[in-house]
């Protein structure tokens, strides 16, 4: 049965951090510990428990990260440093031990949909502080503005790679959207809509044709979401719900069959340290011999 189950707790309750790596070797970077600014801590997950990772140079939340990155080759970018609008363009790389500041983004933005790898990442949408249609590409050294996304929004999720990426969900001035778009490294194209419109959601997947989105929030009426959906390149399919509905959670590289969801804000408004692990159904086959 495809389902979510509880995993090891983060070392501290946080929301809006960045996640990358696989479900047995993942990183949760920075994030907000209410009611203060972004944390400078990062946690590493071994499939059952979290431990302390390297210290981040600039604490932040509402961050972009490389969903397709690995524990020893991660990237975080943009974000917000304190309540209100205190956006930054700072970018940092992670080698599994230390965080290193590298060149800033071309445009300061937070609540981004981003993904890719450490040497080839993308950022899409977000707030500046108003909603933006901006997209950017990172080549391992520099950021450059790219072509605009089709639906201007913030608080979306990004998955896949720089040349085969996907963004989904997000917040419009009137509430959540179910719009998704794919990216080929040059242009954005409208893709099938999510089954459940939401924003402040998260996702997992290193390919635009095999990814998973989960959690989030919808307004109006305001409600945190537990719904999970997978995308196979053609359509979105409902999967098992999160154990606990929440927004501003973090995902990882993972796949559409194996992922983690960490931190976030469940109903009630306080950050959580909870981690959940997703496991897809295993198809049994009968083998006959003669």
PDB file of C-alpha atoms in Angstrom:
ATOM      1  CA  UNK A   1       0.000   0.000   0.000  1.00  0.00           C
ATOM      2  CA  UNK A   2       1.295   3.464  -0.888  1.00  0.00           C
ATOM      3  CA  UNK A   3       1.477   5.383   2.354  1.00  0.00           C
ATOM      4  CA  UNK A   4       3.294   7.806   4.634  1.00  0.00           C
ATOM      5  CA  UNK A   5       4.693   6.716   8.002  1.00  0.00           C
ATOM      6  CA  UNK A   6       6.490   8.528  10.797  1.00  0.00           C
ATOM      7  CA  UNK A   7      10.288   8.877  10.695  1.00  0.00           C
ATOM      8  CA  UNK A   8      12.920  10.448  12.954  1.00  0.00           C
ATOM      9  CA  UNK A   9      12.268  13.970  14.265  1.00  0.00           C
ATOM     10  CA  UNK A  10      14.286  16.990  13.099  1.00  0.00           C
ATOM     11  CA  UNK A  11      16.709  18.313  15.715  1.00  0.00           C
ATOM     12  CA  UNK A  12      14.532  21.444  15.994  1.00  0.00           C
ATOM     13  CA  UNK A  13      11.043  22.312  14.767  1.00  0.00           C
ATOM     14  CA  UNK A  14      11.291  24.486  11.653  1.00  0.00           C
ATOM     15  CA  UNK A  15       9.389  25.551   8.556  1.00  0.00           C
ATOM     16  CA  UNK A  16      10.209  26.754   5.028  1.00  0.00           C
ATOM     17  CA  UNK A  17      13.669  25.181   4.923  1.00  0.00           C
ATOM     18  CA  UNK A  18      15.246  23.579   1.848  1.00  0.00           C
ATOM     19  CA  UNK A  19      15.657  19.862   1.331  1.00  0.00           C
ATOM     20  CA  UNK A  20      17.831  17.759  -0.960  1.00  0.00           C
ATOM     21  CA  UNK A  21      19.356  14.293  -1.134  1.00  0.00           C
ATOM     22  CA  UNK A  22      17.667  10.895  -1.174  1.00  0.00           C
ATOM     23  CA  UNK A  23      15.432   9.567   1.595  1.00  0.00           C
ATOM     24  CA  UNK A  24      18.335   7.656   3.185  1.00  0.00           C
ATOM     25  CA  UNK A  25      20.867  10.492   2.829  1.00  0.00           C
ATOM     26  CA  UNK A  26      19.044  13.817   2.948  1.00  0.00           C
ATOM     27  CA  UNK A  27      19.615  17.376   4.193  1.00  0.00           C
ATOM     28  CA  UNK A  28      17.215  19.849   5.766  1.00  0.00           C
ATOM     29  CA  UNK A  29      18.808  23.300   5.457  1.00  0.00           C
ATOM     30  CA  UNK A  30      18.040  26.414   7.494  1.00  0.00           C
ATOM     31  CA  UNK A  31      14.308  27.266   7.879  1.00  0.00           C
ATOM     32  CA  UNK A  32      12.441  29.384  10.396  1.00  0.00           C
ATOM     33  CA  UNK A  33      12.304  28.633  14.109  1.00  0.00           C
ATOM     34  CA  UNK A  34       9.385  30.809  15.264  1.00  0.00           C
ATOM     35  CA  UNK A  35       9.214  33.588  15.968  1.00  0.00           C
ATOM     36  CA  UNK A  36      12.763  34.516  15.006  1.00  0.00           C
ATOM     37  CA  UNK A  37      14.908  34.768  11.880  1.00  0.00           C
ATOM     38  CA  UNK A  38      16.175  31.914   9.739  1.00  0.00           C
ATOM     39  CA  UNK A  39      18.257  29.232  11.458  1.00  0.00           C
ATOM     40  CA  UNK A  40      21.908  28.713  10.483  1.00  0.00           C
ATOM     41  CA  UNK A  41      21.702  24.981  11.193  1.00  0.00           C
ATOM     42  CA  UNK A  42      21.406  22.071   8.795  1.00  0.00           C
ATOM     43  CA  UNK A  43      20.353  18.502   9.653  1.00  0.00           C
ATOM     44  CA  UNK A  44      21.335  15.279   7.872  1.00  0.00           C
ATOM     45  CA  UNK A  45      19.070  12.205   7.648  1.00  0.00           C
ATOM     46  CA  UNK A  46      20.280   8.609   7.334  1.00  0.00           C
ATOM     47  CA  UNK A  47      16.877   7.038   6.750  1.00  0.00           C
ATOM     48  CA  UNK A  48      15.950   6.768  10.420  1.00  0.00           C
ATOM     49  CA  UNK A  49      17.417   9.698  12.389  1.00  0.00           C
ATOM     50  CA  UNK A  50      18.617  13.282  11.920  1.00  0.00           C
ATOM     51  CA  UNK A  51      22.053  14.524  13.035  1.00  0.00           C
ATOM     52  CA  UNK A  52      23.835  17.883  12.934  1.00  0.00           C
ATOM     53  CA  UNK A  53      25.279  18.999   9.610  1.00  0.00           C
ATOM     54  CA  UNK A  54      27.330  22.040   8.627  1.00  0.00           C
ATOM     55  CA  UNK A  55      26.597  25.605   9.747  1.00  0.00           C
ATOM     56  CA  UNK A  56      24.967  27.797   7.100  1.00  0.00           C
ATOM     57  CA  UNK A  57      26.513  31.218   6.474  1.00  0.00           C
ATOM     58  CA  UNK A  58      23.221  33.115   6.121  1.00  0.00           C
ATOM     59  CA  UNK A  59      20.193  31.790   8.007  1.00  0.00           C
ATOM     60  CA  UNK A  60      17.006  32.043   5.986  1.00  0.00           C
ATOM     61  CA  UNK A  61      13.619  30.545   5.180  1.00  0.00           C
ATOM     62  CA  UNK A  62      11.249  30.566   2.186  1.00  0.00           C
ATOM     63  CA  UNK A  63      14.315  29.182   0.374  1.00  0.00           C
ATOM     64  CA  UNK A  64      14.966  27.594  -2.975  1.00  0.00           C
ATOM     65  CA  UNK A  65      16.990  24.391  -3.137  1.00  0.00           C
ATOM     66  CA  UNK A  66      18.075  21.620  -5.449  1.00  0.00           C
ATOM     67  CA  UNK A  67      15.493  18.863  -5.107  1.00  0.00           C
ATOM     68  CA  UNK A  68      17.672  16.872  -7.520  1.00  0.00           C
ATOM     69  CA  UNK A  69      20.837  17.538  -5.497  1.00  0.00           C
ATOM     70  CA  UNK A  70      22.640  15.103  -3.211  1.00  0.00           C
ATOM     71  CA  UNK A  71      23.812  15.211   0.407  1.00  0.00           C
ATOM     72  CA  UNK A  72      27.373  15.900  -0.748  1.00  0.00           C
ATOM     73  CA  UNK A  73      26.482  18.303  -3.575  1.00  0.00           C
ATOM     74  CA  UNK A  74      23.646  20.578  -2.507  1.00  0.00           C
ATOM     75  CA  UNK A  75      22.643  24.163  -3.207  1.00  0.00           C
ATOM     76  CA  UNK A  76      20.368  26.688  -1.493  1.00  0.00           C
ATOM     77  CA  UNK A  77      19.460  30.119  -2.834  1.00  0.00           C
ATOM     78  CA  UNK A  78      17.393  33.196  -2.141  1.00  0.00           C
ATOM     79  CA  UNK A  79      14.922  33.332   0.715  1.00  0.00           C
ATOM     80  CA  UNK A  80      13.935  35.617   3.544  1.00  0.00           C
ATOM     81  CA  UNK A  81      16.040  36.336   6.648  1.00  0.00           C
ATOM     82  CA  UNK A  82      13.455  37.692   9.118  1.00  0.00           C
ATOM     83  CA  UNK A  83       9.689  38.215   9.500  1.00  0.00           C
ATOM     84  CA  UNK A  84       8.263  40.632   6.979  1.00  0.00           C
ATOM     85  CA  UNK A  85      10.138  41.144   3.718  1.00  0.00           C
ATOM     86  CA  UNK A  86      13.885  40.816   4.202  1.00  0.00           C
ATOM     87  CA  UNK A  87      14.694  39.017   0.973  1.00  0.00           C
ATOM     88  CA  UNK A  88      18.210  37.966   0.024  1.00  0.00           C
ATOM     89  CA  UNK A  89      19.917  36.737  -3.147  1.00  0.00           C
ATOM     90  CA  UNK A  90      22.643  34.789  -1.314  1.00  0.00           C
ATOM     91  CA  UNK A  91      23.573  31.337  -2.659  1.00  0.00           C
ATOM     92  CA  UNK A  92      25.473  28.595  -0.815  1.00  0.00           C
ATOM     93  CA  UNK A  93      26.803  25.173  -1.776  1.00  0.00           C
ATOM     94  CA  UNK A  94      27.183  22.129   0.496  1.00  0.00           C
ATOM     95  CA  UNK A  95      29.774  19.363   0.197  1.00  0.00           C
ATOM     96  CA  UNK A  96      28.424  17.139   2.952  1.00  0.00           C
ATOM     97  CA  UNK A  97      30.497  18.926   5.594  1.00  0.00           C
ATOM     98  CA  UNK A  98      30.694  22.674   4.969  1.00  0.00           C
ATOM     99  CA  UNK A  99      28.591  25.442   3.441  1.00  0.00           C
ATOM    100  CA  UNK A 100      30.320  27.885   1.067  1.00  0.00           C
ATOM    101  CA  UNK A 101      28.954  31.250  -0.108  1.00  0.00           C
ATOM    102  CA  UNK A 102      29.032  31.640  -3.894  1.00  0.00           C
ATOM    103  CA  UNK A 103      27.670  34.199  -6.347  1.00  0.00           C
ATOM    104  CA  UNK A 104      24.293  35.793  -5.624  1.00  0.00           C
ATOM    105  CA  UNK A 105      21.135  35.249  -7.618  1.00  0.00           C
ATOM    106  CA  UNK A 106      20.435  37.687 -10.456  1.00  0.00           C
ATOM    107  CA  UNK A 107      17.167  38.753  -8.768  1.00  0.00           C
ATOM    108  CA  UNK A 108      16.353  38.642  -5.050  1.00  0.00           C
ATOM    109  CA  UNK A 109      13.407  36.321  -4.458  1.00  0.00           C
ATOM    110  CA  UNK A 110      11.844  34.078  -1.790  1.00  0.00           C
ATOM    111  CA  UNK A 111       9.093  31.401  -1.647  1.00  0.00           C
ATOM    112  CA  UNK A 112      10.670  29.983  -4.819  1.00  0.00           C
ATOM    113  CA  UNK A 113      10.012  26.874  -6.875  1.00  0.00           C
ATOM    114  CA  UNK A 114      13.539  25.616  -7.522  1.00  0.00           C
ATOM    115  CA  UNK A 115      15.396  22.433  -8.366  1.00  0.00           C
ATOM    116  CA  UNK A 116      18.254  20.982 -10.396  1.00  0.00           C
ATOM    117  CA  UNK A 117      21.747  20.042  -9.281  1.00  0.00           C
ATOM    118  CA  UNK A 118      24.610  22.020  -7.762  1.00  0.00           C
ATOM    119  CA  UNK A 119      26.065  22.936 -11.152  1.00  0.00           C
ATOM    120  CA  UNK A 120      22.804  23.356 -13.083  1.00  0.00           C
ATOM    121  CA  UNK A 121      19.849  24.687 -11.081  1.00  0.00           C
ATOM    122  CA  UNK A 122      16.746  26.737 -11.753  1.00  0.00           C
ATOM    123  CA  UNK A 123      14.563  29.134  -9.781  1.00  0.00           C
ATOM    124  CA  UNK A 124      10.962  29.906 -10.773  1.00  0.00           C
ATOM    125  CA  UNK A 125       8.351  32.318  -9.471  1.00  0.00           C
ATOM    126  CA  UNK A 126       8.336  33.473  -5.855  1.00  0.00           C
ATOM    127  CA  UNK A 127       7.902  36.857  -4.224  1.00  0.00           C
ATOM    128  CA  UNK A 128      10.015  40.008  -4.578  1.00  0.00           C
ATOM    129  CA  UNK A 129       7.978  40.892  -2.315  1.00  0.00           C
ATOM    130  CA  UNK A 130       5.035  40.851  -4.741  1.00  0.00           C
ATOM    131  CA  UNK A 131       4.360  37.726  -6.826  1.00  0.00           C
ATOM    132  CA  UNK A 132       6.775  37.335  -9.734  1.00  0.00           C
ATOM    133  CA  UNK A 133       6.996  35.413 -13.012  1.00  0.00           C
ATOM    134  CA  UNK A 134      10.807  35.523 -12.855  1.00  0.00           C
ATOM    135  CA  UNK A 135      12.899  32.456 -13.606  1.00  0.00           C
ATOM    136  CA  UNK A 136      16.664  32.094 -13.298  1.00  0.00           C
ATOM    137  CA  UNK A 137      19.333  29.548 -14.156  1.00  0.00           C
ATOM    138  CA  UNK A 138      22.554  28.719 -12.314  1.00  0.00           C
ATOM    139  CA  UNK A 139      25.519  27.182 -14.181  1.00  0.00           C
ATOM    140  CA  UNK A 140      27.652  26.341 -11.172  1.00  0.00           C
ATOM    141  CA  UNK A 141      29.193  29.822 -11.111  1.00  0.00           C
ATOM    142  CA  UNK A 142      26.693  32.514 -12.093  1.00  0.00           C
ATOM    143  CA  UNK A 143      22.948  33.143 -12.069  1.00  0.00           C
ATOM    144  CA  UNK A 144      21.161  34.630 -15.100  1.00  0.00           C
ATOM    145  CA  UNK A 145      17.528  35.607 -15.588  1.00  0.00           C
ATOM    146  CA  UNK A 146      15.642  33.275 -17.919  1.00  0.00           C
ATOM    147  CA  UNK A 147      12.255  33.294 -19.640  1.00  0.00           C
ATOM    148  CA  UNK A 148       9.161  34.078 -17.584  1.00  0.00           C
ATOM    149  CA  UNK A 149       6.887  31.367 -16.235  1.00  0.00           C
ATOM    150  CA  UNK A 150       3.309  31.414 -17.562  1.00  0.00           C
ATOM    151  CA  UNK A 151       1.444  31.815 -14.258  1.00  0.00           C
ATOM    152  CA  UNK A 152       2.812  34.491 -11.909  1.00  0.00           C
ATOM    153  CA  UNK A 153       2.871  33.031  -8.377  1.00  0.00           C
ATOM    154  CA  UNK A 154       4.768  32.446  -5.154  1.00  0.00           C
ATOM    155  CA  UNK A 155       4.962  29.541  -2.668  1.00  0.00           C
ATOM    156  CA  UNK A 156       5.162  26.917  -5.422  1.00  0.00           C
ATOM    157  CA  UNK A 157       7.260  23.757  -5.638  1.00  0.00           C
ATOM    158  CA  UNK A 158       9.962  22.842  -8.167  1.00  0.00           C
ATOM    159  CA  UNK A 159      11.310  19.417  -9.107  1.00  0.00           C
ATOM    160  CA  UNK A 160      13.429  17.795 -11.789  1.00  0.00           C
ATOM    161  CA  UNK A 161      16.475  19.199 -13.560  1.00  0.00           C
ATOM    162  CA  UNK A 162      17.391  22.415 -15.355  1.00  0.00           C
ATOM    163  CA  UNK A 163      16.577  20.891 -18.742  1.00  0.00           C
ATOM    164  CA  UNK A 164      13.650  18.719 -17.589  1.00  0.00           C
ATOM    165  CA  UNK A 165      12.059  20.622 -14.735  1.00  0.00           C
ATOM    166  CA  UNK A 166       8.547  21.051 -13.416  1.00  0.00           C
ATOM    167  CA  UNK A 167       6.805  23.524 -11.096  1.00  0.00           C
ATOM    168  CA  UNK A 168       3.392  23.027  -9.506  1.00  0.00           C
ATOM    169  CA  UNK A 169       0.879  24.816  -7.308  1.00  0.00           C
ATOM    170  CA  UNK A 170       1.514  28.213  -5.795  1.00  0.00           C
ATOM    171  CA  UNK A 171      -0.258  31.254  -4.406  1.00  0.00           C
ATOM    172  CA  UNK A 172      -2.104  33.820  -6.500  1.00  0.00           C
ATOM    173  CA  UNK A 173      -3.528  37.092  -5.131  1.00  0.00           C
ATOM    174  CA  UNK A 174      -6.897  35.349  -4.678  1.00  0.00           C
ATOM    175  CA  UNK A 175      -5.637  32.056  -3.228  1.00  0.00           C
ATOM    176  CA  UNK A 176      -4.075  28.773  -4.320  1.00  0.00           C
ATOM    177  CA  UNK A 177      -3.647  27.459  -7.861  1.00  0.00           C
ATOM    178  CA  UNK A 178      -3.407  23.952  -9.326  1.00  0.00           C
ATOM    179  CA  UNK A 179      -1.350  25.088 -12.349  1.00  0.00           C
ATOM    180  CA  UNK A 180       1.817  23.218 -13.285  1.00  0.00           C
ATOM    181  CA  UNK A 181       4.456  23.935 -15.931  1.00  0.00           C
ATOM    182  CA  UNK A 182       7.379  22.031 -17.406  1.00  0.00           C
ATOM    183  CA  UNK A 183      10.762  23.468 -18.356  1.00  0.00           C
ATOM    184  CA  UNK A 184      13.179  22.367 -21.095  1.00  0.00           C
ATOM    185  CA  UNK A 185      16.020  24.706 -20.163  1.00  0.00           C
ATOM    186  CA  UNK A 186      14.669  27.515 -22.338  1.00  0.00           C
ATOM    187  CA  UNK A 187      10.891  27.773 -22.262  1.00  0.00           C
ATOM    188  CA  UNK A 188       8.025  27.078 -19.858  1.00  0.00           C
ATOM    189  CA  UNK A 189       5.013  25.112 -21.102  1.00  0.00           C
ATOM    190  CA  UNK A 190       1.680  24.606 -19.374  1.00  0.00           C
ATOM    191  CA  UNK A 191       1.239  21.051 -18.100  1.00  0.00           C
ATOM    192  CA  UNK A 192      -1.740  19.154 -16.620  1.00  0.00           C
ATOM    193  CA  UNK A 193      -3.205  20.705 -13.486  1.00  0.00           C
ATOM    194  CA  UNK A 194      -2.815  19.245 -10.016  1.00  0.00           C
ATOM    195  CA  UNK A 195      -5.911  17.530  -8.679  1.00  0.00           C
ATOM    196  CA  UNK A 196      -5.780  19.683  -5.519  1.00  0.00           C
ATOM    197  CA  UNK A 197      -4.944  23.383  -5.757  1.00  0.00           C
ATOM    198  CA  UNK A 198      -2.551  24.530  -3.017  1.00  0.00           C
ATOM    199  CA  UNK A 199       0.458  26.658  -2.121  1.00  0.00           C
ATOM    200  CA  UNK A 200       3.318  26.346   0.394  1.00  0.00           C
ATOM    201  CA  UNK A 201       3.529  22.711  -0.697  1.00  0.00           C
ATOM    202  CA  UNK A 202       6.606  20.554  -1.151  1.00  0.00           C
ATOM    203  CA  UNK A 203       7.776  17.822  -3.483  1.00  0.00           C
ATOM    204  CA  UNK A 204      10.275  15.144  -4.351  1.00  0.00           C
ATOM    205  CA  UNK A 205      11.765  13.929  -7.594  1.00  0.00           C
ATOM    206  CA  UNK A 206      14.825  14.368  -9.780  1.00  0.00           C
ATOM    207  CA  UNK A 207      12.854  14.033 -13.036  1.00  0.00           C
ATOM    208  CA  UNK A 208       9.857  15.955 -14.375  1.00  0.00           C
ATOM    209  CA  UNK A 209       8.307  12.652 -15.455  1.00  0.00           C
ATOM    210  CA  UNK A 210       8.567  10.967 -12.030  1.00  0.00           C
ATOM    211  CA  UNK A 211       7.826  13.310  -9.159  1.00  0.00           C
ATOM    212  CA  UNK A 212       5.634  13.671  -6.096  1.00  0.00           C
ATOM    213  CA  UNK A 213       3.979  16.700  -4.430  1.00  0.00           C
ATOM    214  CA  UNK A 214       2.500  16.758  -0.954  1.00  0.00           C
ATOM    215  CA  UNK A 215       1.056  18.981   1.742  1.00  0.00           C
ATOM    216  CA  UNK A 216       0.461  22.690   1.391  1.00  0.00           C
ATOM    217  CA  UNK A 217      -2.382  25.063   2.088  1.00  0.00           C
ATOM    218  CA  UNK A 218      -5.419  26.354   0.223  1.00  0.00           C
ATOM    219  CA  UNK A 219      -7.313  29.596   0.601  1.00  0.00           C
ATOM    220  CA  UNK A 220     -10.239  30.301   0.553  1.00  0.00           C
ATOM    221  CA  UNK A 221     -11.298  28.718   2.809  1.00  0.00           C
ATOM    222  CA  UNK A 222      -7.993  28.459   4.693  1.00  0.00           C
ATOM    223  CA  UNK A 223      -7.061  24.809   5.211  1.00  0.00           C
ATOM    224  CA  UNK A 224      -3.803  22.859   5.486  1.00  0.00           C
ATOM    225  CA  UNK A 225      -3.525  19.935   3.096  1.00  0.00           C
ATOM    226  CA  UNK A 226      -2.407  16.304   3.440  1.00  0.00           C
ATOM    227  CA  UNK A 227      -2.994  15.293  -0.184  1.00  0.00           C
ATOM    228  CA  UNK A 228      -0.192  13.634  -2.151  1.00  0.00           C
ATOM    229  CA  UNK A 229      -0.029  13.389  -5.952  1.00  0.00           C
ATOM    230  CA  UNK A 230       2.462  11.831  -8.363  1.00  0.00           C
ATOM    231  CA  UNK A 231       3.213  12.894 -11.949  1.00  0.00           C
ATOM    232  CA  UNK A 232       4.341  10.501 -14.681  1.00  0.00           C
ATOM    233  CA  UNK A 233       4.858  13.065 -17.425  1.00  0.00           C
ATOM    234  CA  UNK A 234       1.245  12.825 -18.575  1.00  0.00           C
ATOM    235  CA  UNK A 235      -1.082  13.129 -15.595  1.00  0.00           C
ATOM    236  CA  UNK A 236      -1.267  13.632 -11.829  1.00  0.00           C
ATOM    237  CA  UNK A 237      -2.504  10.712  -9.704  1.00  0.00           C
ATOM    238  CA  UNK A 238      -3.763  10.874  -6.119  1.00  0.00           C
ATOM    239  CA  UNK A 239      -1.663   8.895  -3.623  1.00  0.00           C
ATOM    240  CA  UNK A 240      -1.908   8.246   0.106  1.00  0.00           C
ATOM    241  CA  UNK A 241      -2.267  11.333   2.309  1.00  0.00           C
ATOM    242  CA  UNK A 242       0.351  12.591   4.740  1.00  0.00           C
ATOM    243  CA  UNK A 243      -0.247  11.394   8.286  1.00  0.00           C
ATOM    244  CA  UNK A 244      -0.441  15.064   9.347  1.00  0.00           C
ATOM    245  CA  UNK A 245      -1.616  17.866   7.063  1.00  0.00           C
ATOM    246  CA  UNK A 246       0.884  20.725   6.971  1.00  0.00           C
ATOM    247  CA  UNK A 247       2.232  23.649   4.968  1.00  0.00           C
ATOM    248  CA  UNK A 248       5.731  25.087   4.473  1.00  0.00           C
ATOM    249  CA  UNK A 249       7.263  21.610   4.756  1.00  0.00           C
ATOM    250  CA  UNK A 250      10.398  20.371   3.007  1.00  0.00           C
ATOM    251  CA  UNK A 251      10.898  17.490   0.590  1.00  0.00           C
ATOM    252  CA  UNK A 252      13.994  15.927  -0.942  1.00  0.00           C
ATOM    253  CA  UNK A 253      15.387  14.501  -4.152  1.00  0.00           C
ATOM    254  CA  UNK A 254      13.725  11.125  -3.653  1.00  0.00           C
ATOM    255  CA  UNK A 255      11.467   9.700  -6.314  1.00  0.00           C
ATOM    256  CA  UNK A 256       7.769   9.279  -6.910  1.00  0.00           C
ATOM    257  CA  UNK A 257       8.042   6.017  -4.956  1.00  0.00           C
ATOM    258  CA  UNK A 258      10.336   7.052  -2.090  1.00  0.00           C
ATOM    259  CA  UNK A 259      10.397  10.442  -0.381  1.00  0.00           C
ATOM    260  CA  UNK A 260      10.542  12.276   2.932  1.00  0.00           C
ATOM    261  CA  UNK A 261       8.537  15.231   4.234  1.00  0.00           C
ATOM    262  CA  UNK A 262      10.091  17.191   7.108  1.00  0.00           C
ATOM    263  CA  UNK A 263       9.109  20.104   9.324  1.00  0.00           C
ATOM    264  CA  UNK A 264       6.449  22.622   8.387  1.00  0.00           C
ATOM    265  CA  UNK A 265       3.382  24.064  10.082  1.00  0.00           C
ATOM    266  CA  UNK A 266       0.395  21.797  10.844  1.00  0.00           C
ATOM    267  CA  UNK A 267      -3.071  23.106  11.797  1.00  0.00           C
ATOM    268  CA  UNK A 268      -2.669  25.233  14.905  1.00  0.00           C
ATOM    269  CA  UNK A 269       0.143  27.416  13.606  1.00  0.00           C
ATOM    270  CA  UNK A 270       3.267  26.127  15.408  1.00  0.00           C
ATOM    271  CA  UNK A 271       6.308  24.663  13.628  1.00  0.00           C
ATOM    272  CA  UNK A 272       6.793  20.898  13.841  1.00  0.00           C
ATOM    273  CA  UNK A 273       9.877  18.656  13.914  1.00  0.00           C
ATOM    274  CA  UNK A 274       7.951  15.718  12.449  1.00  0.00           C
ATOM    275  CA  UNK A 275       9.343  13.681   9.539  1.00  0.00           C
ATOM    276  CA  UNK A 276       7.320  11.302   7.395  1.00  0.00           C
ATOM    277  CA  UNK A 277       8.558   8.731   4.878  1.00  0.00           C
ATOM    278  CA  UNK A 278       6.645   7.755   1.735  1.00  0.00           C
ATOM    279  CA  UNK A 279       6.789   4.255   0.319  1.00  0.00           C
ATOM    280  CA  UNK A 280       5.034   3.282  -2.899  1.00  0.00           C
ATOM    281  CA  UNK A 281       3.080   0.095  -3.338  1.00  0.00           C
ATOM    282  CA  UNK A 282       5.061  -2.977  -4.333  1.00  0.00           C
ATOM    283  CA  UNK A 283       3.506  -4.935  -7.169  1.00  0.00           C
ATOM    284  CA  UNK A 284       3.557  -8.637  -6.491  1.00  0.00           C
ATOM    285  CA  UNK A 285       4.287 -10.929  -9.407  1.00  0.00           C
ATOM    286  CA  UNK A 286       3.592 -14.620  -9.655  1.00  0.00           C
ATOM    287  CA  UNK A 287       6.392 -16.555 -11.322  1.00  0.00           C
ATOM    288  CA  UNK A 288       5.666 -20.013 -12.624  1.00  0.00           C
ATOM    289  CA  UNK A 289       8.277 -22.542 -13.575  1.00  0.00           C
ATOM    290  CA  UNK A 290       7.966 -25.602 -15.687  1.00  0.00           C
TER     291      UNK A 290
END
